[in-house]
Amino acid sequence: MAVRMELARILIRETKDSHIVELREVDGERIFPIVIGLNEAAAIERRVMGQQPPRPYTHELLESVIEALGAKVERVVINDLRDHTFYARLILAVNGQTIDIDSRPSDALALSSAMEVPIYVEDHVLEQACRDL
């Protein structure tokens, strides 16, 4: 079963190569941290703050392509954790069909952050990540 989450905070560490996105359970108390790279952290922060770059960056480009194709991102699902690596899926709707696309969680979160797309984490991933903390 997938658990609805929301973006709680972005921690950009000036002196580190890794940064953290924290998701918080919508109807619960669990916190789910994900370590991501600087580019993805900056993209999420920029999109949350409503800042538009002068030219489209990768996530803005992807959003434009999805919209131009008549598709809509319905949700993001972080669905697996293997060998200390999280996996995610973008669930798109286009022409009455559902399309399931493999994605890095950081990219999926960056794409969803400005589009107000629901974020879900599979319960077994939450449990495993909380155990590993």
Tab-separated table of C-alpha atoms in Angstrom:
chain	number	residue	atom	x	y	z
A	1	MET	CA	0.000	0.000	0.000
A	2	ALA	CA	1.287	3.467	-0.851
A	3	VAL	CA	1.327	6.210	1.790
A	4	ARG	CA	0.572	9.823	0.833
A	5	MET	CA	3.488	12.128	1.608
A	6	GLU	CA	4.227	15.821	1.228
A	7	LEU	CA	7.404	17.782	0.777
A	8	ALA	CA	8.397	18.953	4.268
A	9	ARG	CA	11.769	20.579	3.703
A	10	ILE	CA	14.862	20.777	1.557
A	11	LEU	CA	18.249	20.861	3.232
A	12	ILE	CA	20.963	22.223	0.958
A	13	ARG	CA	24.314	21.848	2.660
A	14	GLU	CA	26.842	24.337	1.302
A	15	THR	CA	29.874	22.247	2.238
A	16	LYS	CA	28.602	18.822	1.152
A	17	ASP	CA	27.946	17.063	-2.150
A	18	SER	CA	24.773	15.457	-0.850
A	19	HIS	CA	21.600	17.254	0.133
A	20	ILE	CA	18.401	16.076	1.771
A	21	VAL	CA	14.739	16.226	0.887
A	22	GLU	CA	12.371	15.313	3.685
A	23	LEU	CA	8.914	14.010	2.988
A	24	ARG	CA	6.319	13.905	5.771
A	25	GLU	CA	3.404	11.506	5.983
A	26	VAL	CA	0.157	13.408	5.288
A	27	ASP	CA	-1.992	11.429	7.729
A	28	GLY	CA	0.717	10.322	10.121
A	29	GLU	CA	3.973	11.219	11.768
A	30	ARG	CA	6.632	9.444	9.733
A	31	ILE	CA	9.430	11.451	8.134
A	32	PHE	CA	11.155	10.104	5.039
A	33	PRO	CA	14.563	11.615	4.168
A	34	ILE	CA	16.156	11.138	0.744
A	35	VAL	CA	19.728	12.135	-0.075
A	36	ILE	CA	19.929	13.861	-3.463
A	37	GLY	CA	22.409	15.807	-5.562
A	38	LEU	CA	22.830	19.566	-5.669
A	39	ASN	CA	21.193	20.056	-9.083
A	40	GLU	CA	18.049	18.229	-8.045
A	41	ALA	CA	17.928	19.977	-4.657
A	42	ALA	CA	18.306	23.362	-6.352
A	43	ALA	CA	15.605	22.449	-8.889
A	44	ILE	CA	13.161	21.465	-6.148
A	45	GLU	CA	13.918	24.594	-4.138
A	46	ARG	CA	13.565	26.820	-7.220
A	47	ARG	CA	10.236	25.242	-8.178
A	48	VAL	CA	8.855	25.405	-4.612
A	49	MET	CA	9.819	29.083	-4.437
A	50	GLY	CA	8.077	29.724	-7.780
A	51	GLN	CA	11.256	30.964	-9.430
A	52	GLN	CA	11.262	30.723	-13.206
A	53	PRO	CA	14.652	30.351	-14.886
A	54	PRO	CA	15.306	32.535	-17.941
A	55	ARG	CA	15.432	29.383	-20.081
A	56	PRO	CA	13.969	25.961	-19.260
A	57	TYR	CA	16.156	23.654	-17.206
A	58	THR	CA	15.742	19.902	-17.464
A	59	HIS	CA	12.677	19.610	-15.201
A	60	GLU	CA	10.926	22.569	-16.822
A	61	LEU	CA	11.657	21.036	-20.226
A	62	LEU	CA	10.220	17.688	-19.161
A	63	GLU	CA	7.103	19.383	-17.796
A	64	SER	CA	6.642	21.229	-21.108
A	65	VAL	CA	7.075	18.028	-23.121
A	66	ILE	CA	4.545	16.156	-20.993
A	67	GLU	CA	2.011	18.970	-21.373
A	68	ALA	CA	2.652	19.341	-25.118
A	69	LEU	CA	1.909	15.644	-25.562
A	70	GLY	CA	-1.434	16.105	-23.824
A	71	ALA	CA	-0.375	14.085	-20.803
A	72	LYS	CA	-0.690	14.851	-17.120
A	73	VAL	CA	1.447	13.612	-14.233
A	74	GLU	CA	-1.064	12.019	-11.877
A	75	ARG	CA	1.310	11.034	-9.079
A	76	VAL	CA	4.829	10.157	-8.061
A	77	VAL	CA	5.425	6.847	-6.285
A	78	ILE	CA	8.672	5.973	-4.527
A	79	ASN	CA	8.262	2.253	-4.843
A	80	ASP	CA	11.471	0.470	-3.936
A	81	LEU	CA	14.723	0.567	-1.981
A	82	ARG	CA	17.510	-1.731	-3.157
A	83	ASP	CA	21.188	-1.570	-2.221
A	84	HIS	CA	20.721	1.837	-0.545
A	85	THR	CA	19.109	3.235	-3.724
A	86	PHE	CA	15.522	4.474	-3.919
A	87	TYR	CA	13.428	3.892	-7.031
A	88	ALA	CA	10.422	5.877	-8.188
A	89	ARG	CA	7.730	5.887	-10.844
A	90	LEU	CA	6.007	8.760	-12.596
A	91	ILE	CA	2.389	7.854	-13.250
A	92	LEU	CA	1.047	9.756	-16.259
A	93	ALA	CA	-2.403	9.912	-17.801
A	94	VAL	CA	-2.662	10.419	-21.553
A	95	ASN	CA	-5.599	9.740	-23.859
A	96	GLY	CA	-7.423	7.720	-21.207
A	97	GLN	CA	-4.416	5.484	-20.577
A	98	THR	CA	-2.049	5.251	-17.642
A	99	ILE	CA	1.663	5.284	-18.381
A	100	ASP	CA	4.145	4.169	-15.727
A	101	ILE	CA	7.672	5.601	-16.173
A	102	ASP	CA	10.832	4.727	-14.252
A	103	SER	CA	12.434	7.755	-12.570
A	104	ARG	CA	14.984	8.717	-9.978
A	105	PRO	CA	13.076	9.958	-6.913
A	106	SER	CA	14.922	13.286	-6.984
A	107	ASP	CA	13.837	13.953	-10.568
A	108	ALA	CA	10.275	12.845	-9.870
A	109	LEU	CA	10.113	15.151	-6.835
A	110	ALA	CA	11.585	18.056	-8.794
A	111	LEU	CA	9.024	17.555	-11.545
A	112	SER	CA	6.135	17.203	-9.112
A	113	SER	CA	7.083	20.118	-6.861
A	114	ALA	CA	5.746	22.840	-9.151
A	115	MET	CA	2.923	20.781	-10.640
A	116	GLU	CA	1.218	20.017	-7.307
A	117	VAL	CA	1.347	16.310	-8.020
A	118	PRO	CA	0.645	13.910	-5.125
A	119	ILE	CA	3.643	12.022	-3.767
A	120	TYR	CA	3.375	8.490	-2.428
A	121	VAL	CA	5.866	6.125	-0.812
A	122	GLU	CA	5.179	2.412	-0.668
A	123	ASP	CA	4.733	1.327	2.949
A	124	HIS	CA	7.472	-1.317	2.752
A	125	VAL	CA	9.933	1.363	1.547
A	126	LEU	CA	8.978	3.653	4.443
A	127	GLU	CA	9.416	0.836	6.938
A	128	GLN	CA	12.781	-0.206	5.509
A	129	ALA	CA	14.078	3.391	5.321
A	130	CYS	CA	13.000	4.130	8.901
A	131	ARG	CA	14.746	0.949	10.081
A	132	ASP	CA	17.954	1.962	8.274
A	133	LEU	CA	18.117	5.405	9.957
